[in-house]
């Protein structure tokens, strides 16, 4: 039987080397549960004994005697007084989007708790990958944030697929909003082999179901802000609406969920999530916002740029790296930009600074009880060829000799297609986009040049094939 572990809150001092403990009770789960779950079963033989060892991690980084931070105007408008900041649980807060969001919300005066099982770090270990930027531990990150700003971020380390753990986290923190990033987010990872496909669907679908049940049982007014993906829609030959489409068939008209054409086991898991969330809004009265996010680029927000220990991930490899980040790293090290197939694949893109802005807007303007609303979260549309041309031009201004080459497309997708997706709802709420300008590209390229000594060129080329994936467990590191 799964059990959560009762421990005391721990207080992190400004010095990252020192821990002291206060006496108030809190809860945390055993992180070893996820790393050894049968659904994953991916641990390297050389480290299996170490990973099987059970251990307990502090559930809170609360600091006694902290003064309350003032609220933003959006919080005051949403009815939360300065004496009681809105409490936001960021599930998956150690990841790329989650970390930036947690810091942004904390900086804006929200009371923030991170829930994470740290499995993203385990994936790097298993596959021989690493972020371009050095990433310190989540505990050091939170300590550094506290020392710089005086603001506390609580920490719950555990697996949301373990409902006992998640229940205790909800009961302990009592969130007003739950921002759900806590999913395996890579399409290539889900297509490596059967084990990763099963893990992706189990982790994403069951984890989201558990979040929905936790809201129903312990926090009925909690607003779920779920990070979906534009990939749920596929590339239809008609305009993509925001979540729903009105159609007339045989003389009758109805507004229905927009048809889904997912293109990987990862994207399929997100479609299942959307259906489950929509159903529980109808059946239980849950309030939910599904943010169908485009491809995110960039690494710095106002908060992550404050200190090197707060740095965010910068993935450039063939499993977790996105096209623009990958192109910038390739340009920095003199590797040809790898365009998959014909390069006409078109998607929505947005800056990481707009990701955190969109989440804050959704929280400050919550859905109504029983409402399932969908926002398409991106700011511009580019094809892969468009991005390659932009990076080539920006690289030339910096004296980089940038070339492009076409490589066989490892995915099963249309390489030339119509793509016109609507994205007006977040703009109407007040989103002020950071568009992909020459100055931003210069910044990304300079960032890649700064850390080019950390680049593993063996990880740049695609290594996962949609058609060649099989049942046998394998790694992708070269």
Short mmCIF file of C-alpha atoms in Angstrom, two decimals:
data_model
loop_
_atom_site.label_atom_id
_atom_site.label_comp_id
_atom_site.label_asym_id
_atom_site.label_seq_id
_atom_site.Cartn_x
_atom_site.Cartn_y
_atom_site.Cartn_z
CA UNK A 1 0.00 0.00 0.00
CA UNK A 2 1.31 3.45 -0.90
CA UNK A 3 1.84 5.75 2.06
CA UNK A 4 2.86 9.37 2.40
CA UNK A 5 5.51 10.17 4.99
CA UNK A 6 4.92 12.61 7.84
CA UNK A 7 7.90 14.87 8.48
CA UNK A 8 8.56 18.32 9.86
CA UNK A 9 8.86 21.47 7.83
CA UNK A 10 12.44 22.39 7.13
CA UNK A 11 13.72 25.94 6.98
CA UNK A 12 16.41 26.78 4.45
CA UNK A 13 18.76 29.55 5.50
CA UNK A 14 20.26 32.05 3.07
CA UNK A 15 23.39 29.95 3.04
CA UNK A 16 22.67 26.92 0.81
CA UNK A 17 24.95 24.74 2.92
CA UNK A 18 22.91 25.04 6.11
CA UNK A 19 19.55 23.48 7.08
CA UNK A 20 17.64 24.08 10.30
CA UNK A 21 14.31 22.60 11.26
CA UNK A 22 11.13 23.98 12.77
CA UNK A 23 8.49 21.88 14.42
CA UNK A 24 5.31 22.31 12.40
CA UNK A 25 4.16 19.12 10.61
CA UNK A 26 3.97 18.74 6.86
CA UNK A 27 3.91 15.88 4.39
CA UNK A 28 6.14 14.52 1.69
CA UNK A 29 6.36 11.34 -0.32
CA UNK A 30 9.24 9.05 -1.07
CA UNK A 31 10.80 10.13 -4.35
CA UNK A 32 12.16 6.62 -4.85
CA UNK A 33 8.63 5.39 -5.60
CA UNK A 34 8.51 7.01 -9.00
CA UNK A 35 12.06 6.16 -9.96
CA UNK A 36 11.36 2.48 -9.38
CA UNK A 37 7.75 2.24 -10.55
CA UNK A 38 6.95 -0.69 -12.79
CA UNK A 39 5.46 1.67 -15.34
CA UNK A 40 8.83 3.29 -15.97
CA UNK A 41 11.44 0.62 -15.19
CA UNK A 42 14.13 2.54 -17.03
CA UNK A 43 16.92 2.86 -14.47
CA UNK A 44 20.43 2.19 -15.64
CA UNK A 45 21.91 -1.03 -14.27
CA UNK A 46 24.92 0.77 -12.89
CA UNK A 47 22.75 2.99 -10.68
CA UNK A 48 19.77 0.73 -9.96
CA UNK A 49 20.79 -0.05 -6.38
CA UNK A 50 21.26 3.61 -5.56
CA UNK A 51 17.93 4.58 -7.15
CA UNK A 52 16.04 1.86 -5.32
CA UNK A 53 17.05 3.24 -1.96
CA UNK A 54 14.11 4.92 -0.21
CA UNK A 55 14.55 8.42 1.08
CA UNK A 56 12.40 11.30 2.25
CA UNK A 57 12.80 14.93 1.23
CA UNK A 58 11.58 18.06 2.96
CA UNK A 59 8.08 19.05 1.94
CA UNK A 60 8.44 22.74 2.66
CA UNK A 61 11.01 25.46 2.44
CA UNK A 62 8.94 27.78 4.61
CA UNK A 63 10.82 30.46 6.52
CA UNK A 64 9.44 31.54 9.86
CA UNK A 65 8.62 35.18 10.37
CA UNK A 66 8.35 36.09 6.70
CA UNK A 67 6.30 39.19 5.91
CA UNK A 68 3.58 39.02 3.28
CA UNK A 69 4.37 40.36 -0.16
CA UNK A 70 2.08 42.96 -1.70
CA UNK A 71 -0.33 41.81 -4.40
CA UNK A 72 -0.36 42.73 -8.04
CA UNK A 73 -3.25 44.70 -9.49
CA UNK A 74 -4.57 41.55 -11.15
CA UNK A 75 -4.75 39.78 -7.80
CA UNK A 76 -6.58 42.66 -6.17
CA UNK A 77 -9.00 42.70 -9.10
CA UNK A 78 -9.68 39.01 -8.58
CA UNK A 79 -10.81 39.60 -5.01
CA UNK A 80 -7.78 38.60 -2.95
CA UNK A 81 -6.79 41.07 -0.26
CA UNK A 82 -3.19 42.00 0.48
CA UNK A 83 -3.40 40.09 3.78
CA UNK A 84 -4.07 36.82 1.97
CA UNK A 85 -2.21 36.26 -1.31
CA UNK A 86 -3.68 33.82 -3.79
CA UNK A 87 -2.05 30.39 -3.30
CA UNK A 88 -0.82 28.70 -6.47
CA UNK A 89 0.47 25.14 -6.68
CA UNK A 90 2.85 24.71 -9.63
CA UNK A 91 2.92 21.00 -10.48
CA UNK A 92 6.11 20.24 -12.40
CA UNK A 93 7.77 23.38 -11.05
CA UNK A 94 11.31 22.04 -11.51
CA UNK A 95 10.89 21.85 -15.30
CA UNK A 96 11.52 24.35 -18.07
CA UNK A 97 8.15 26.13 -18.11
CA UNK A 98 7.30 25.30 -14.49
CA UNK A 99 10.43 26.82 -12.93
CA UNK A 100 10.06 30.10 -14.83
CA UNK A 101 6.37 30.22 -13.90
CA UNK A 102 6.95 29.51 -10.21
CA UNK A 103 9.49 32.34 -9.91
CA UNK A 104 7.32 34.75 -11.92
CA UNK A 105 4.25 34.12 -9.75
CA UNK A 106 6.28 34.35 -6.55
CA UNK A 107 7.76 37.63 -7.72
CA UNK A 108 4.25 38.95 -8.44
CA UNK A 109 3.12 38.33 -4.87
CA UNK A 110 1.45 34.94 -5.13
CA UNK A 111 2.09 32.31 -2.45
CA UNK A 112 3.69 29.48 -4.43
CA UNK A 113 4.31 25.79 -3.84
CA UNK A 114 6.20 23.53 -6.23
CA UNK A 115 5.18 19.87 -6.60
CA UNK A 116 7.66 17.78 -8.57
CA UNK A 117 9.10 14.25 -8.65
CA UNK A 118 12.38 15.41 -10.26
CA UNK A 119 12.06 12.73 -12.96
CA UNK A 120 13.08 15.17 -15.71
CA UNK A 121 16.58 15.11 -14.21
CA UNK A 122 16.47 11.31 -14.25
CA UNK A 123 15.65 11.30 -17.98
CA UNK A 124 18.86 13.22 -18.69
CA UNK A 125 20.83 10.74 -16.61
CA UNK A 126 19.35 7.76 -18.43
CA UNK A 127 19.74 9.12 -21.95
CA UNK A 128 23.13 10.79 -21.52
CA UNK A 129 21.73 14.29 -22.08
CA UNK A 130 22.32 17.61 -20.35
CA UNK A 131 21.01 21.14 -20.42
CA UNK A 132 23.23 23.66 -22.18
CA UNK A 133 22.98 25.71 -19.00
CA UNK A 134 24.25 24.24 -15.72
CA UNK A 135 21.26 23.51 -13.46
CA UNK A 136 21.60 23.35 -9.69
CA UNK A 137 19.35 21.29 -7.41
CA UNK A 138 15.78 22.38 -6.77
CA UNK A 139 16.64 22.92 -3.09
CA UNK A 140 19.53 25.24 -4.00
CA UNK A 141 17.34 27.07 -6.48
CA UNK A 142 14.69 27.78 -3.85
CA UNK A 143 17.26 28.78 -1.23
CA UNK A 144 18.87 31.20 -3.66
CA UNK A 145 15.48 32.70 -4.56
CA UNK A 146 14.78 33.23 -0.86
CA UNK A 147 18.14 34.86 -0.23
CA UNK A 148 17.74 37.24 -3.20
CA UNK A 149 14.11 38.24 -2.76
CA UNK A 150 13.01 37.27 0.73
CA UNK A 151 10.19 35.27 -0.87
CA UNK A 152 9.39 31.68 0.08
CA UNK A 153 8.49 28.88 -2.31
CA UNK A 154 7.25 25.70 -0.63
CA UNK A 155 8.45 22.38 -2.01
CA UNK A 156 6.64 19.03 -2.16
CA UNK A 157 8.75 16.29 -3.75
CA UNK A 158 6.71 13.32 -4.90
CA UNK A 159 4.78 11.62 -7.66
CA UNK A 160 1.31 12.93 -8.51
CA UNK A 161 0.47 9.42 -9.73
CA UNK A 162 0.61 8.55 -6.01
CA UNK A 163 -2.76 9.90 -4.88
CA UNK A 164 -1.88 9.60 -1.18
CA UNK A 165 1.04 11.98 -1.68
CA UNK A 166 -0.96 14.37 -3.84
CA UNK A 167 -3.83 14.42 -1.34
CA UNK A 168 -1.51 15.40 1.49
CA UNK A 169 0.05 18.14 -0.64
CA UNK A 170 -3.40 19.57 -1.44
CA UNK A 171 -4.56 19.38 2.17
CA UNK A 172 -1.35 20.97 3.42
CA UNK A 173 -1.12 23.84 0.90
CA UNK A 174 -4.83 24.43 0.09
CA UNK A 175 -4.29 25.96 -3.37
CA UNK A 176 -6.58 28.52 -4.96
CA UNK A 177 -5.14 27.56 -8.35
CA UNK A 178 -3.18 24.57 -9.60
CA UNK A 179 -0.92 25.08 -12.61
CA UNK A 180 -0.29 21.65 -14.12
CA UNK A 181 3.01 21.26 -15.97
CA UNK A 182 3.69 17.87 -14.36
CA UNK A 183 3.79 15.70 -17.48
CA UNK A 184 6.32 14.00 -19.72
CA UNK A 185 6.37 16.67 -22.42
CA UNK A 186 8.49 15.29 -25.29
CA UNK A 187 7.00 13.70 -28.41
CA UNK A 188 10.33 12.03 -29.35
CA UNK A 189 10.70 10.61 -25.82
CA UNK A 190 7.26 8.99 -26.10
CA UNK A 191 8.31 7.40 -29.41
CA UNK A 192 11.62 5.83 -28.31
CA UNK A 193 10.16 2.45 -27.37
CA UNK A 194 7.13 0.72 -25.85
CA UNK A 195 8.24 1.40 -22.28
CA UNK A 196 8.50 5.16 -22.80
CA UNK A 197 5.20 5.23 -24.67
CA UNK A 198 3.46 3.43 -21.81
CA UNK A 199 5.18 5.60 -19.22
CA UNK A 200 4.16 8.80 -21.01
CA UNK A 201 0.49 7.87 -21.22
CA UNK A 202 0.33 6.45 -17.70
CA UNK A 203 2.15 9.38 -16.11
CA UNK A 204 0.26 12.07 -18.00
CA UNK A 205 -3.27 10.66 -17.98
CA UNK A 206 -3.26 9.14 -14.47
CA UNK A 207 -1.44 12.13 -13.00
CA UNK A 208 -4.02 14.53 -14.45
CA UNK A 209 -6.88 12.33 -13.25
CA UNK A 210 -5.39 12.41 -9.75
CA UNK A 211 -5.18 16.21 -9.87
CA UNK A 212 -8.85 16.36 -10.86
CA UNK A 213 -9.85 14.05 -8.00
CA UNK A 214 -7.72 16.03 -5.54
CA UNK A 215 -9.48 19.24 -6.56
CA UNK A 216 -12.88 17.57 -6.18
CA UNK A 217 -12.12 16.08 -2.78
CA UNK A 218 -9.99 18.75 -1.10
CA UNK A 219 -10.21 22.07 -2.94
CA UNK A 220 -13.48 22.44 -4.84
CA UNK A 221 -12.93 26.13 -5.66
CA UNK A 222 -9.41 25.52 -6.99
CA UNK A 223 -8.96 26.67 -10.59
CA UNK A 224 -7.05 24.16 -12.73
CA UNK A 225 -4.72 25.78 -15.29
CA UNK A 226 -3.58 22.91 -17.46
CA UNK A 227 -0.78 23.13 -20.03
CA UNK A 228 -2.05 21.42 -23.13
CA UNK A 229 -0.46 21.59 -26.57
CA UNK A 230 -1.29 22.92 -30.03
CA UNK A 231 -0.16 19.47 -31.21
CA UNK A 232 -3.54 18.09 -30.17
CA UNK A 233 -5.05 19.71 -33.28
CA UNK A 234 -2.58 18.34 -35.81
CA UNK A 235 -2.43 20.16 -39.16
CA UNK A 236 -6.00 20.26 -40.55
CA UNK A 237 -6.76 21.89 -43.88
CA UNK A 238 -9.08 24.38 -42.19
CA UNK A 239 -8.51 27.15 -39.63
CA UNK A 240 -7.83 25.96 -36.08
CA UNK A 241 -10.25 27.52 -33.60
CA UNK A 242 -9.66 27.89 -29.86
CA UNK A 243 -10.87 24.59 -28.50
CA UNK A 244 -14.32 24.47 -30.08
CA UNK A 245 -15.84 24.69 -33.56
CA UNK A 246 -19.40 25.43 -34.66
CA UNK A 247 -20.55 23.15 -37.45
CA UNK A 248 -23.74 22.64 -39.43
CA UNK A 249 -24.52 19.08 -40.49
CA UNK A 250 -27.70 17.90 -42.24
CA UNK A 251 -29.39 21.17 -41.40
CA UNK A 252 -28.55 21.15 -37.69
CA UNK A 253 -25.90 23.30 -35.94
CA UNK A 254 -23.86 22.59 -32.83
CA UNK A 255 -20.66 23.80 -31.13
CA UNK A 256 -18.34 20.86 -30.53
CA UNK A 257 -14.78 20.26 -29.35
CA UNK A 258 -12.39 20.90 -32.23
CA UNK A 259 -11.35 17.57 -33.85
CA UNK A 260 -8.05 16.19 -32.55
CA UNK A 261 -5.38 14.70 -34.79
CA UNK A 262 -2.50 13.94 -32.43
CA UNK A 263 0.80 12.88 -33.98
CA UNK A 264 2.60 10.98 -31.20
CA UNK A 265 1.86 9.00 -28.04
CA UNK A 266 2.72 12.16 -26.11
CA UNK A 267 0.20 14.28 -28.03
CA UNK A 268 -2.40 11.54 -27.64
CA UNK A 269 -1.95 11.67 -23.85
CA UNK A 270 -2.75 15.37 -23.95
CA UNK A 271 -5.94 14.67 -25.94
CA UNK A 272 -7.00 12.18 -23.26
CA UNK A 273 -6.30 14.84 -20.61
CA UNK A 274 -8.51 17.36 -22.39
CA UNK A 275 -11.40 14.93 -22.57
CA UNK A 276 -11.08 13.99 -18.91
CA UNK A 277 -10.91 17.63 -17.80
CA UNK A 278 -13.94 18.60 -19.93
CA UNK A 279 -15.93 15.71 -18.49
CA UNK A 280 -15.14 16.56 -14.85
CA UNK A 281 -16.04 20.20 -15.42
CA UNK A 282 -19.45 19.04 -16.61
CA UNK A 283 -19.92 16.33 -13.99
CA UNK A 284 -18.34 17.90 -10.90
CA UNK A 285 -18.37 21.63 -11.58
CA UNK A 286 -14.59 21.94 -11.73
CA UNK A 287 -13.30 25.20 -13.19
CA UNK A 288 -10.52 24.67 -15.74
CA UNK A 289 -8.46 26.52 -18.33
CA UNK A 290 -6.67 24.41 -20.94
CA UNK A 291 -3.72 26.34 -22.38
CA UNK A 292 -2.90 24.77 -25.74
CA UNK A 293 0.66 25.99 -25.91
CA UNK A 294 2.80 26.29 -29.01
CA UNK A 295 6.54 25.66 -29.17
CA UNK A 296 8.37 27.67 -26.50
CA UNK A 297 11.78 29.25 -27.10
CA UNK A 298 14.20 31.27 -25.03
CA UNK A 299 15.69 30.71 -21.63
CA UNK A 300 15.58 33.92 -19.63
CA UNK A 301 12.79 35.66 -17.78
CA UNK A 302 13.23 38.65 -15.47
CA UNK A 303 13.48 36.24 -12.55
CA UNK A 304 15.75 33.51 -13.95
CA UNK A 305 18.19 36.22 -15.12
CA UNK A 306 18.68 37.46 -11.55
CA UNK A 307 21.33 34.88 -10.67
CA UNK A 308 23.16 31.96 -12.27
CA UNK A 309 21.72 29.57 -9.67
CA UNK A 310 18.23 30.47 -10.93
CA UNK A 311 19.09 29.60 -14.55
CA UNK A 312 16.50 27.71 -16.54
CA UNK A 313 16.99 24.69 -18.76
CA UNK A 314 18.18 25.10 -22.37
CA UNK A 315 17.56 21.82 -24.20
CA UNK A 316 19.07 21.40 -27.66
CA UNK A 317 19.23 17.62 -28.13
CA UNK A 318 17.10 15.54 -30.51
CA UNK A 319 14.77 14.30 -27.76
CA UNK A 320 13.89 17.39 -25.70
CA UNK A 321 15.31 20.26 -27.77
CA UNK A 322 12.93 22.44 -29.76
CA UNK A 323 13.71 23.72 -33.25
CA UNK A 324 14.75 27.31 -32.50
CA UNK A 325 16.88 26.46 -29.47
CA UNK A 326 18.49 23.64 -31.43
CA UNK A 327 19.23 25.89 -34.42
CA UNK A 328 20.87 28.51 -32.19
CA UNK A 329 23.17 25.93 -30.62
CA UNK A 330 24.01 24.43 -34.01
CA UNK A 331 24.91 27.88 -35.35
CA UNK A 332 27.08 28.61 -32.30
CA UNK A 333 29.21 25.46 -32.73
CA UNK A 334 29.39 25.53 -36.54
CA UNK A 335 27.04 22.60 -37.10
CA UNK A 336 24.64 22.86 -40.07
CA UNK A 337 21.07 23.65 -39.09
CA UNK A 338 19.13 20.38 -39.34
CA UNK A 339 15.85 20.92 -41.17
CA UNK A 340 13.64 17.83 -41.02
CA UNK A 341 12.45 16.87 -44.52
CA UNK A 342 11.06 19.70 -46.65
CA UNK A 343 10.92 22.11 -43.70
CA UNK A 344 7.40 23.38 -44.37
CA UNK A 345 6.13 22.14 -40.99
CA UNK A 346 4.43 25.21 -39.48
CA UNK A 347 3.59 25.70 -35.83
CA UNK A 348 2.77 28.41 -33.30
CA UNK A 349 5.70 29.75 -31.25
CA UNK A 350 6.07 31.90 -28.15
CA UNK A 351 8.74 33.32 -25.88
CA UNK A 352 9.15 31.77 -22.40
CA UNK A 353 8.37 35.25 -21.02
CA UNK A 354 4.95 35.01 -22.66
CA UNK A 355 4.36 31.55 -21.18
CA UNK A 356 4.61 32.93 -17.64
CA UNK A 357 2.53 35.98 -18.59
CA UNK A 358 -0.23 33.79 -20.05
CA UNK A 359 -0.38 31.61 -16.94
CA UNK A 360 -0.66 34.65 -14.70
CA UNK A 361 -3.47 36.05 -16.85
CA UNK A 362 -5.36 32.76 -16.65
CA UNK A 363 -5.01 32.67 -12.86
CA UNK A 364 -6.05 36.30 -12.42
CA UNK A 365 -9.12 35.73 -14.63
CA UNK A 366 -10.32 32.28 -13.57
CA UNK A 367 -12.85 30.08 -15.31
CA UNK A 368 -16.30 29.85 -13.80
CA UNK A 369 -17.42 26.75 -11.86
CA UNK A 370 -18.22 24.04 -14.39
CA UNK A 371 -16.50 25.91 -17.23
CA UNK A 372 -13.93 24.22 -19.46
CA UNK A 373 -12.30 26.90 -21.55
CA UNK A 374 -9.48 26.59 -24.07
CA UNK A 375 -6.91 29.23 -24.98
CA UNK A 376 -4.44 28.76 -27.83
CA UNK A 377 -1.21 29.96 -26.26
CA UNK A 378 1.21 31.24 -28.89
CA UNK A 379 2.09 34.57 -30.46
CA UNK A 380 3.49 33.90 -33.97
CA UNK A 381 3.53 31.16 -36.61
CA UNK A 382 6.71 29.98 -38.32
CA UNK A 383 7.71 27.10 -40.54
CA UNK A 384 10.97 25.25 -39.83
CA UNK A 385 12.40 26.86 -42.98
CA UNK A 386 11.38 30.30 -41.65
CA UNK A 387 13.30 29.68 -38.43
CA UNK A 388 16.37 28.46 -40.30
CA UNK A 389 16.41 31.64 -42.42
CA UNK A 390 16.03 33.86 -39.35
CA UNK A 391 18.88 32.14 -37.50
CA UNK A 392 21.10 32.21 -40.59
CA UNK A 393 20.60 35.97 -40.98
CA UNK A 394 21.11 36.67 -37.27
CA UNK A 395 24.23 34.51 -37.23
CA UNK A 396 25.74 36.39 -40.16
CA UNK A 397 25.43 39.66 -38.22
CA UNK A 398 27.46 38.08 -35.42
CA UNK A 399 30.10 36.76 -37.80
CA UNK A 400 28.89 33.15 -37.69
CA UNK A 401 29.04 31.09 -40.88
CA UNK A 402 25.66 29.35 -40.75
CA UNK A 403 24.57 26.69 -43.23
CA UNK A 404 21.40 24.62 -43.48
CA UNK A 405 20.96 21.03 -44.53
CA UNK A 406 17.92 18.83 -44.94
CA UNK A 407 17.92 15.59 -42.99
CA UNK A 408 15.45 12.69 -43.22
CA UNK A 409 12.40 13.48 -41.16
CA UNK A 410 12.21 11.06 -38.22
CA UNK A 411 8.55 11.93 -37.62
CA UNK A 412 5.36 10.99 -39.43
CA UNK A 413 3.90 14.37 -40.34
CA UNK A 414 2.92 16.60 -43.24
CA UNK A 415 5.98 18.56 -44.37
CA UNK A 416 3.98 21.09 -46.39
CA UNK A 417 0.51 22.07 -45.22
CA UNK A 418 -2.01 24.81 -44.48
CA UNK A 419 -1.82 26.21 -40.96
CA UNK A 420 -3.86 29.07 -39.55
CA UNK A 421 -4.62 28.89 -35.83
CA UNK A 422 -6.67 31.45 -33.90
CA UNK A 423 -5.13 32.92 -30.75
CA UNK A 424 -7.17 35.91 -29.60
CA UNK A 425 -8.46 35.06 -26.13
CA UNK A 426 -5.22 35.70 -24.21
CA UNK A 427 -4.66 38.92 -26.16
CA UNK A 428 -8.14 40.01 -25.05
CA UNK A 429 -7.16 39.30 -21.42
CA UNK A 430 -4.14 41.59 -21.77
CA UNK A 431 -1.23 39.55 -23.14
CA UNK A 432 1.52 41.82 -24.49
CA UNK A 433 3.62 39.50 -26.67
CA UNK A 434 7.41 39.39 -26.97
CA UNK A 435 7.78 38.78 -30.69
CA UNK A 436 10.76 37.06 -32.27
CA UNK A 437 12.87 40.11 -33.10
CA UNK A 438 16.45 40.41 -34.37
CA UNK A 439 17.58 41.51 -30.91
CA UNK A 440 16.08 38.42 -29.28
CA UNK A 441 17.73 36.14 -31.83
CA UNK A 442 21.03 37.91 -31.17
CA UNK A 443 20.52 37.29 -27.46
CA UNK A 444 19.76 33.59 -27.98
CA UNK A 445 22.78 33.13 -30.25
CA UNK A 446 25.09 34.94 -27.84
CA UNK A 447 23.75 32.77 -25.04
CA UNK A 448 24.52 29.65 -27.08
CA UNK A 449 28.01 30.94 -27.87
CA UNK A 450 28.62 31.64 -24.18
CA UNK A 451 27.96 28.01 -23.25
CA UNK A 452 29.17 26.30 -26.44
CA UNK A 453 31.88 24.41 -24.53
CA UNK A 454 29.06 22.43 -22.88
CA UNK A 455 27.57 21.29 -26.20
CA UNK A 456 27.64 17.56 -26.93
CA UNK A 457 27.52 17.50 -30.73
CA UNK A 458 26.61 13.81 -30.65
CA UNK A 459 23.19 14.78 -29.28
CA UNK A 460 22.31 17.26 -32.03
CA UNK A 461 21.08 14.90 -34.74
CA UNK A 462 17.64 13.23 -34.48
CA UNK A 463 17.89 9.77 -32.99
CA UNK A 464 14.26 8.70 -32.51
CA UNK A 465 12.22 7.40 -35.44
CA UNK A 466 8.42 7.24 -35.37
CA UNK A 467 8.41 4.28 -37.79
CA UNK A 468 11.29 2.34 -36.27
CA UNK A 469 10.25 2.44 -32.61
CA UNK A 470 9.78 -1.00 -31.11
CA UNK A 471 9.00 -2.92 -27.97
CA UNK A 472 12.58 -3.39 -26.77
CA UNK A 473 13.87 -0.95 -24.16
CA UNK A 474 16.69 1.18 -25.50
CA UNK A 475 18.60 4.40 -24.88
CA UNK A 476 19.29 7.05 -27.48
CA UNK A 477 22.65 8.41 -26.34
CA UNK A 478 25.51 7.99 -28.81
#
